[in-house]
Amino acid sequence: MQSISHATRTGNGSRKGGLTLVELMVAMSVLMIGMLALTSSSLAAHTLRRGDHQQQLAGAALHSMMETTRAVSSAALTDITGWGHALPAALAPGGSIGNTFDVPGLEPWEGARSVGTIGVIVDETLTDGELGLDMGLPRDLDNDGAIDNPDVRANARLLPIVISLRWRGVGGDRQLVRGFYVLGY
Amino acid sequence: MRRTTDQSGFSILEVLISLSILSLVMSGFLYALNGEVSRMQGMVSTSYHGLTARNLLVRVKGELEYGRLITPEAFLAEDLGGGTTNGLRVNSTLGFPDQGRLLLGPGEAREERIGYERLSADGMELLDLERGQACTSGAGHARGSVARWAGTASFIENQSTPGASEFDGVSQELFGPRFYRGDGTGVVFQSSIASAPGESRFDGTDVRWGATVDAQAITGACSTLRFAPVATVTEADRDFDFNGDGDRSDSFELGSIHLRSWNPAVPGDVTDTALCPPIVLQETCQPAADLDADGFQDPIFLIDPRTGWVRVRLFVLAGAIQQTPVVQRLEMALHVRNINQS
């Protein structure tokens, strides 16, 4: 059979050209590493995209619930029970808005009933440390000049709201927590 | 003298086999690379349209947030025959866009959507009617019937157990399902305007409400944000189930959201601007149809007139990735600070 040689003349005069098994394995390894790099970068990009999408969903839901809370707060101003009672009632379990919500496209944490929760703080003695947020608490919420009322609902002029979203992210559990104030006037 | 052997190297067969394998591997590699490049191009394109839609939501928020909502609603001042096309007299056209679509007899057998092209100068008549729009049929409507601008979709009062004729759909919101009435293709509002550049937006202690028409701030003028269809896409043509309902038989209108402002005192004095390219989907003949197969309707605009809450939900045909269309759902809720005016 005709052969193609990639010959080199050696000291003993024999011609031993061509690719050795080692050379072939090295070449294949380089090729495999290249393909693995491409695949892993593609997977990483996909993971990043999914994570980014989830983050956007969470951010949009948070913003929507903040606006919804403001709208409910605005309507509560004319409620006969008083703003301080009407708003927490709307954001309590069974209220017109409720204290939990789900976000299409996001899965709640293991064991949690929903992705989002809303909390109204009516205790003006609560501190930022106890809340775990930087909201400038404790603060006079009923405008009586003192910070001593554990339930300001009867005369509230200002209420802190905390919205939390906790979802199963691509790389593990994620959460987004935001605190803000609504005004009772 | 030693004889030189010539037994190393590969045979042609071995080389051919090696080359074939290498070619296959390289082809697969290039195919994967090409696919990835194509996917990335699709992603860039869809990201662009997604960003466009998000910018649209920001713009909508900017227009509405400090505006005043209007729910155009009137009573028929005379009987309307099933075939009448010249005009429809109502008690008032206050807040009705200069052109649009009415909803009469909602939830009833004679439910009809009627298009109109202009308003009369006296503000009492809707002119140049097109009967039986959006797959409804022309029907007779008695004097005193309610004529609503079809675009507005708002929560109904009874959210617990409304009768079938009391609502047009149920929308799933973050805080639960809500019954509503209307098509949800638009919203009418007024903005606070200054009498002249740099001047106050107040008239005494009252806000000066109006709109900017032809670069002029006009007191009493109104604006609408509304869906304006420009083309039709079908699932059969695209071979894609846009609304995820399991078939490929649906048809959709593809359009953009327009900001249209008009001066009721001067018919024809109108400014109309498209706020985005035609990327927004709505099912043909079924405004606010379910577009994500969650079992609930999806009006673009939905209002709670009691609280000033407005939700904007867009289903955007953002492009295609490797010939597969991509539909993105974007949503935003906002609180319109000034409570609804009818």
XYZ file of C-alpha atoms in Angstrom:
527
model
C 0.000 0.000 0.000
C 1.202 3.419 -0.848
C 2.080 5.367 2.181
C 2.608 8.987 2.956
C 5.412 9.637 5.250
C 6.303 12.668 7.188
C 9.821 11.413 7.447
C 12.796 12.534 9.348
C 16.075 10.892 9.121
C 17.288 9.621 12.415
C 20.652 8.654 13.573
C 20.112 5.048 12.803
C 18.751 5.938 9.423
C 15.156 4.828 10.034
C 12.246 7.175 9.040
C 9.722 7.541 11.886
C 7.589 10.585 10.822
C 3.857 11.139 11.328
C 1.911 12.046 14.479
C 2.544 10.161 17.617
C -0.246 9.095 19.933
C 0.849 11.747 22.409
C 0.698 14.469 19.764
C -2.739 13.286 18.733
C -3.951 13.265 22.322
C -2.574 16.731 22.917
C -4.303 18.009 19.789
C -7.577 16.372 20.771
C -7.263 17.737 24.298
C -6.765 21.264 22.986
C -9.813 20.844 20.766
C -11.873 19.465 23.639
C -10.823 22.307 25.930
C -11.856 24.788 23.251
C -15.241 23.148 22.848
C -15.755 22.916 26.599
C -14.867 26.576 26.954
C -17.408 27.479 24.293
C -20.087 25.320 25.876
C -19.435 26.581 29.378
C -19.399 30.211 28.262
C -22.678 29.624 26.467
C -24.166 28.047 29.597
C -22.809 30.834 31.756
C -24.334 33.446 29.456
C -27.669 31.623 29.578
C -27.525 31.465 33.376
C -26.711 35.167 33.571
C -29.595 35.988 31.240
C -32.029 33.964 33.368
C -30.748 35.548 36.544
C -31.032 39.002 35.021
C -34.567 38.264 33.830
C -35.583 37.100 37.315
C -34.053 40.215 38.825
C -36.017 42.375 36.406
C -39.255 40.547 37.247
C -38.619 41.019 40.949
C -37.744 44.698 40.516
C -40.858 45.354 38.413
C -43.085 43.534 40.923
C -41.565 45.461 43.818
C -42.153 48.758 42.042
C -45.722 47.777 41.144
C -46.543 46.807 44.720
C -45.060 50.058 46.018
C -47.314 52.004 43.643
C -50.278 49.799 44.533
C -49.678 50.491 48.214
C -49.550 54.233 47.535
C -52.843 53.986 45.605
C -54.492 52.088 48.461
C -53.062 54.581 50.920
C -54.547 57.433 48.912
C -57.986 55.793 48.936
C -57.665 55.052 52.666
C -57.477 58.781 53.402
C -61.238 59.023 52.992
C -62.069 55.784 54.778
C -64.434 56.260 57.704
C -62.321 54.038 59.946
C -59.392 56.410 59.526
C -56.281 56.147 57.411
C -54.222 54.493 60.148
C -56.701 51.655 60.413
C -57.800 51.385 56.785
C -54.344 51.019 55.246
C -53.058 48.265 57.559
C -56.417 46.497 57.128
C -56.062 46.562 53.343
C -52.557 45.111 53.658
C -53.481 42.479 56.229
C -54.328 38.857 55.405
C -57.785 38.874 53.823
C -57.601 42.616 53.112
C -58.271 44.113 49.687
C -54.585 43.745 48.786
C -53.443 41.226 51.383
C -49.998 40.764 52.852
C -48.611 38.288 50.325
C -48.369 38.166 46.568
C -46.925 35.988 43.848
C -44.923 37.032 40.845
C -45.410 35.162 37.547
C -42.076 33.665 36.571
C -40.624 33.488 40.101
C -40.726 30.517 42.462
C -40.941 31.128 46.219
C -38.295 29.876 48.582
C -38.547 26.302 49.753
C -41.380 26.069 52.260
C -42.630 29.637 51.633
C -46.227 30.224 50.540
C -45.512 33.148 48.266
C -42.750 35.175 46.692
C -43.741 38.552 48.072
C -44.785 39.846 51.468
C -45.914 43.308 52.552
C -45.651 44.542 56.079
C -47.005 47.721 57.682
C -45.168 48.907 60.760
C -47.447 50.487 63.356
C -45.001 50.349 66.285
C -43.049 53.604 66.348
C -40.598 52.240 68.926
C -39.262 49.672 66.469
C -35.642 50.331 65.516
C -33.770 49.921 62.251
C -31.695 47.239 63.938
C -34.767 45.230 64.866
C -36.191 45.672 61.400
C -32.944 44.962 59.592
C -33.420 47.934 57.273
C -32.123 51.464 57.152
C -35.342 53.490 57.409
C -34.543 56.002 60.111
C -36.494 54.182 62.805
C -37.542 54.664 65.532
C -39.547 57.691 64.419
C -42.563 59.680 65.569
C -45.310 58.211 63.383
C -48.350 59.812 65.005
C -46.973 63.336 65.236
C -47.423 63.595 69.013
C -43.829 64.626 69.658
C -42.889 61.363 71.324
C -41.615 58.002 70.159
C -43.385 55.752 72.603
C -46.512 54.361 70.967
C -46.426 50.654 70.120
C -49.601 50.993 68.024
C -50.056 54.276 66.178
C -53.029 53.223 64.048
C -55.502 55.538 65.755
C -53.512 58.693 64.940
C -50.941 57.648 62.365
C -49.659 60.348 60.021
C -46.823 58.340 58.553
C -46.433 54.594 58.169
C -43.366 52.582 57.155
C -44.048 49.793 54.667
C -41.667 46.929 53.981
C -41.988 44.865 50.820
C -39.900 41.705 50.486
C -39.488 39.404 47.543
C -37.818 36.037 48.033
C -37.400 33.720 45.101
C -35.407 30.752 43.964
C -32.755 32.214 41.737
C -30.571 30.513 39.191
C -27.612 30.317 41.513
C -29.502 30.003 44.792
C -32.102 31.798 46.864
C -32.425 35.510 46.217
C -34.214 38.321 47.997
C -35.076 41.940 47.454
C -36.290 44.001 50.407
C -37.347 47.625 50.231
C -38.758 49.930 52.865
C -40.588 53.178 52.180
C -43.056 55.530 53.811
C -46.628 56.432 52.960
C -48.170 59.651 54.213
C -51.540 59.967 55.859
C -52.350 63.446 54.609
C 25.540 -0.318 5.062
C 22.211 -0.419 6.846
C 19.029 -0.457 4.897
C 16.684 2.470 5.455
C 13.150 1.366 6.299
C 10.117 3.445 5.304
C 7.374 2.140 7.589
C 6.327 5.184 9.614
C 3.585 7.777 8.819
C -0.089 7.195 7.888
C -1.676 5.537 4.953
C -4.061 7.511 2.724
C -6.950 5.596 4.241
C -5.875 6.537 7.740
C -5.448 10.156 6.726
C -8.843 10.202 5.020
C -10.524 8.701 8.060
C -8.731 11.163 10.338
C -9.678 14.073 8.092
C -13.271 12.898 7.974
C -13.474 12.681 11.741
C -11.756 16.037 12.092
C -14.135 17.528 9.526
C -17.122 16.175 11.412
C -15.819 17.512 14.698
C -15.007 20.888 13.158
C -18.391 21.030 11.417
C -20.143 20.336 14.690
C -17.969 22.922 16.368
C -18.736 25.518 13.705
C -22.432 24.626 13.724
C -22.550 25.118 17.478
C -20.592 28.352 17.150
C -22.872 29.568 14.379
C -25.926 28.672 16.456
C -24.522 30.533 19.396
C -23.775 33.600 17.265
C -27.287 33.458 15.825
C -28.753 33.078 19.297
C -26.712 36.011 20.552
C -27.872 38.132 17.613
C -31.474 37.194 18.436
C -30.875 38.014 22.085
C -29.445 41.413 21.216
C -32.440 42.126 18.995
C -34.998 40.991 21.579
C -33.153 42.835 24.316
C -33.383 45.992 22.242
C -37.143 45.666 21.816
C -37.519 44.695 25.455
C -35.640 47.844 26.402
C -37.845 49.847 24.036
C -40.920 48.460 25.785
C -39.490 49.223 29.223
C -38.739 52.765 28.094
C -42.333 52.944 26.910
C -43.521 52.032 30.403
C -41.338 54.761 31.872
C -42.804 57.245 29.388
C -46.348 56.115 30.209
C -45.623 56.587 33.886
C -44.273 60.065 33.224
C -47.417 61.016 31.314
C -49.913 59.599 33.795
C -48.384 59.858 37.241
C -49.349 63.447 37.985
C -52.220 63.557 35.527
C -55.944 63.268 36.038
C -57.789 60.213 34.768
C -60.971 60.566 32.790
C -63.509 57.807 32.174
C -65.474 58.882 29.099
C -69.044 57.789 29.535
C -72.271 59.200 28.166
C -75.938 58.437 27.665
C -77.581 58.127 24.272
C -79.717 61.208 23.675
C -81.805 59.387 21.056
C -82.559 55.881 19.855
C -79.851 54.420 17.637
C -80.984 52.151 14.803
C -78.979 49.079 13.890
C -77.740 50.536 10.614
C -77.231 54.197 11.462
C -73.800 55.416 10.439
C -73.904 59.191 10.223
C -73.949 60.215 13.864
C -74.855 59.382 17.428
C -76.187 62.070 19.752
C -75.229 61.740 23.403
C -75.683 63.942 26.453
C -71.987 64.896 26.346
C -68.794 63.938 24.568
C -66.659 65.319 27.396
C -63.470 63.276 27.617
C -64.187 61.197 24.522
C -61.160 61.082 22.238
C -61.615 62.823 18.910
C -61.797 59.394 17.299
C -62.151 55.936 18.738
C -64.518 53.164 19.596
C -67.643 53.023 21.754
C -68.884 50.082 23.723
C -72.665 49.785 23.912
C -74.732 47.121 25.645
C -71.756 45.378 27.259
C -72.511 41.890 28.479
C -75.809 41.838 26.598
C -76.879 40.092 23.411
C -76.828 43.429 21.584
C -73.279 44.296 22.707
C -71.710 46.357 19.978
C -68.503 48.211 19.399
C -69.004 51.290 17.264
C -66.153 53.201 15.721
C -66.403 56.968 15.268
C -64.135 59.308 13.365
C -64.794 62.724 14.883
C -66.765 64.745 17.379
C -69.255 67.449 16.524
C -68.269 71.012 17.268
C -71.106 71.352 19.798
C -69.714 68.407 21.790
C -72.972 66.507 21.656
C -72.478 64.075 18.789
C -70.084 61.334 17.678
C -69.852 61.347 13.895
C -69.003 59.031 10.984
C -69.848 55.787 12.671
C -68.599 52.367 11.730
C -71.034 49.855 13.125
C -70.238 46.390 14.407
C -66.492 46.764 14.923
C -64.215 44.156 16.514
C -66.375 41.238 15.379
C -69.614 42.556 16.905
C -72.803 43.217 14.920
C -74.804 46.393 14.467
C -77.777 46.443 16.814
C -80.410 48.875 17.993
C -79.779 50.794 21.200
C -82.414 52.701 23.117
C -82.216 56.319 24.216
C -80.658 56.499 27.658
C -78.324 53.532 27.074
C -74.803 53.967 28.401
C -72.107 54.588 25.772
C -68.606 54.112 27.087
C -65.332 54.757 25.366
C -64.305 51.138 24.827
C -60.654 51.674 25.539
C -61.017 52.195 29.275
C -61.062 49.047 31.385
C -61.820 49.616 35.041
C -62.575 47.542 38.108
C -66.258 47.042 38.707
C -67.726 47.819 42.104
C -68.854 44.293 42.954
C -65.679 42.212 43.191
C -67.182 39.296 45.103
C -69.876 37.642 42.999
C -70.791 39.760 39.964
C -73.322 38.511 37.440
C -72.067 37.474 34.018
C -73.416 40.637 32.403
C -71.719 42.897 34.931
C -68.135 42.400 33.769
C -66.136 41.819 30.615
C -63.247 39.894 32.082
C -61.125 38.917 35.042
C -57.543 40.043 35.241
C -54.930 38.424 37.476
C -53.053 41.085 39.390
C -50.230 40.692 41.882
C -52.754 41.034 44.708
C -55.285 38.658 43.157
C -57.955 38.478 40.447
C -60.140 41.493 39.714
C -63.349 41.784 37.655
C -63.367 44.616 35.177
C -65.403 46.209 32.402
C -64.005 47.532 29.108
C -61.427 46.655 26.471
C -58.356 48.022 28.206
C -56.765 49.330 25.036
C -56.336 52.868 26.273
C -56.697 55.472 28.947
C -57.842 59.106 28.777
C -56.311 61.768 30.976
C -55.403 65.394 31.394
C -52.093 66.816 32.532
C -51.270 69.860 34.579
C -50.208 72.549 32.138
C -48.751 76.002 32.355
C -50.548 78.881 30.642
C -47.210 79.854 29.104
C -43.670 78.510 29.348
C -42.335 79.229 32.808
C -45.759 80.189 34.144
C -47.616 78.526 36.993
C -49.548 75.324 36.486
C -52.209 76.651 38.823
C -55.205 78.791 38.089
C -55.676 80.370 41.509
C -55.644 77.394 43.829
C -56.810 74.907 41.205
C -54.558 72.910 38.951
C -54.801 73.992 35.331
C -55.782 70.760 33.554
C -55.306 70.264 29.827
C -52.927 68.881 27.255
C -50.294 69.965 24.816
C -51.622 70.041 21.276
C -49.394 71.175 18.413
C -46.813 72.361 20.949
C -49.441 74.576 22.598
C -50.588 73.940 26.166
C -54.367 74.137 25.960
C -56.611 74.238 28.992
C -59.433 71.709 28.689
C -57.661 69.640 26.060
C -57.289 65.907 26.714
C -54.869 63.127 25.897
C -55.127 59.417 25.437
C -52.594 56.648 25.557
C -53.967 53.918 23.351
C -53.115 50.845 21.411
C -53.078 51.497 17.655
C -52.873 48.379 15.473
C -50.865 48.574 12.276
C -50.566 44.968 11.089
C -51.876 41.477 11.596
C -49.822 38.427 12.443
C -51.192 34.933 12.556
C -49.956 31.905 14.423
C -50.307 29.876 11.241
C -47.994 32.191 9.289
C -45.356 32.276 12.012
C -45.934 28.630 12.972
C -45.866 29.715 16.586
C -48.378 29.638 19.416
C -48.181 33.261 20.531
C -50.659 32.976 23.406
C -49.728 29.466 24.507
C -53.267 28.138 24.199
C -52.152 24.985 22.411
C -53.222 25.841 18.871
C -51.876 27.757 15.920
C -55.146 29.223 14.716
C -55.218 32.619 16.389
C -54.736 35.982 14.793
C -53.192 39.014 16.449
C -52.984 42.714 15.862
C -49.508 44.123 16.084
C -49.401 47.770 17.008
C -47.848 50.500 19.036
C -48.927 52.705 21.910
C -49.805 56.216 20.747
C -50.084 59.409 22.694
C -52.872 61.420 21.105
C -53.901 64.824 22.355
C -56.806 66.867 21.050
C -58.535 70.128 21.620
C -62.293 69.542 22.002
C -62.975 73.172 21.191
C -61.324 72.975 17.765
C -62.212 69.798 15.838
C -59.179 68.525 13.956
C -56.682 70.149 16.304
C -54.827 66.952 17.143
C -51.313 65.719 17.917
C -50.610 62.025 17.578
C -47.286 60.403 18.407
C -46.265 56.756 18.377
C -44.343 56.035 21.571
C -42.838 52.781 20.330
C -42.472 50.737 17.169
C -45.283 48.289 16.375
C -44.319 45.530 18.789
C -47.386 45.260 21.049
C -49.719 42.277 20.593
C -53.484 42.099 21.010
C -55.710 39.261 19.848
C -57.841 40.175 16.842
C -61.508 40.778 17.701
C -60.848 39.955 21.346
C -59.457 42.998 23.121
C -57.824 42.034 26.418
C -57.788 38.340 25.545
C -55.622 35.996 27.604
C -52.152 36.223 26.085
C -50.178 34.035 28.456
C -52.524 31.088 28.977
C -52.937 31.755 32.696
C -56.720 31.634 32.416
C -57.181 35.382 32.933
C -57.709 38.283 30.540
C -54.865 40.676 29.843
C -56.093 44.236 29.216
C -53.215 46.577 28.355
C -54.508 49.329 30.632
C -56.544 48.590 33.729
C -57.795 51.192 36.194
C -59.118 51.154 39.707
C -61.100 54.399 39.676
C -61.494 54.280 43.451
C -57.785 54.515 44.225
C -56.197 55.913 41.065
C -54.300 52.669 40.542
C -53.377 51.987 36.907
C -51.730 48.845 35.634
C -50.082 48.680 32.202
C -49.331 45.217 30.830
C -47.641 44.735 27.481
C -47.101 41.581 25.484
C -44.324 42.498 23.132
C -43.254 40.633 20.038
C -39.617 41.316 20.748
C -38.141 39.491 17.769
C -37.014 35.972 17.078
C -34.227 33.739 18.254
C -33.293 31.169 15.635
C -36.580 31.704 13.796
C -38.620 31.225 16.978
C -40.635 34.339 17.873
C -40.083 35.728 21.364
C -43.032 37.254 23.215
C -42.141 39.181 26.357
C -44.579 40.228 29.062
C -43.824 43.549 30.721
C -45.886 45.097 33.424
C -46.018 48.189 35.569
C -48.460 49.583 38.090
C -48.600 53.214 39.068
C -50.586 55.458 41.294
C -52.189 58.351 39.471
C -52.269 61.066 42.105
C -55.483 62.679 40.979
C -58.603 60.626 41.398
C -60.732 59.737 38.456
C -62.992 62.273 36.784
C -65.967 61.220 34.632
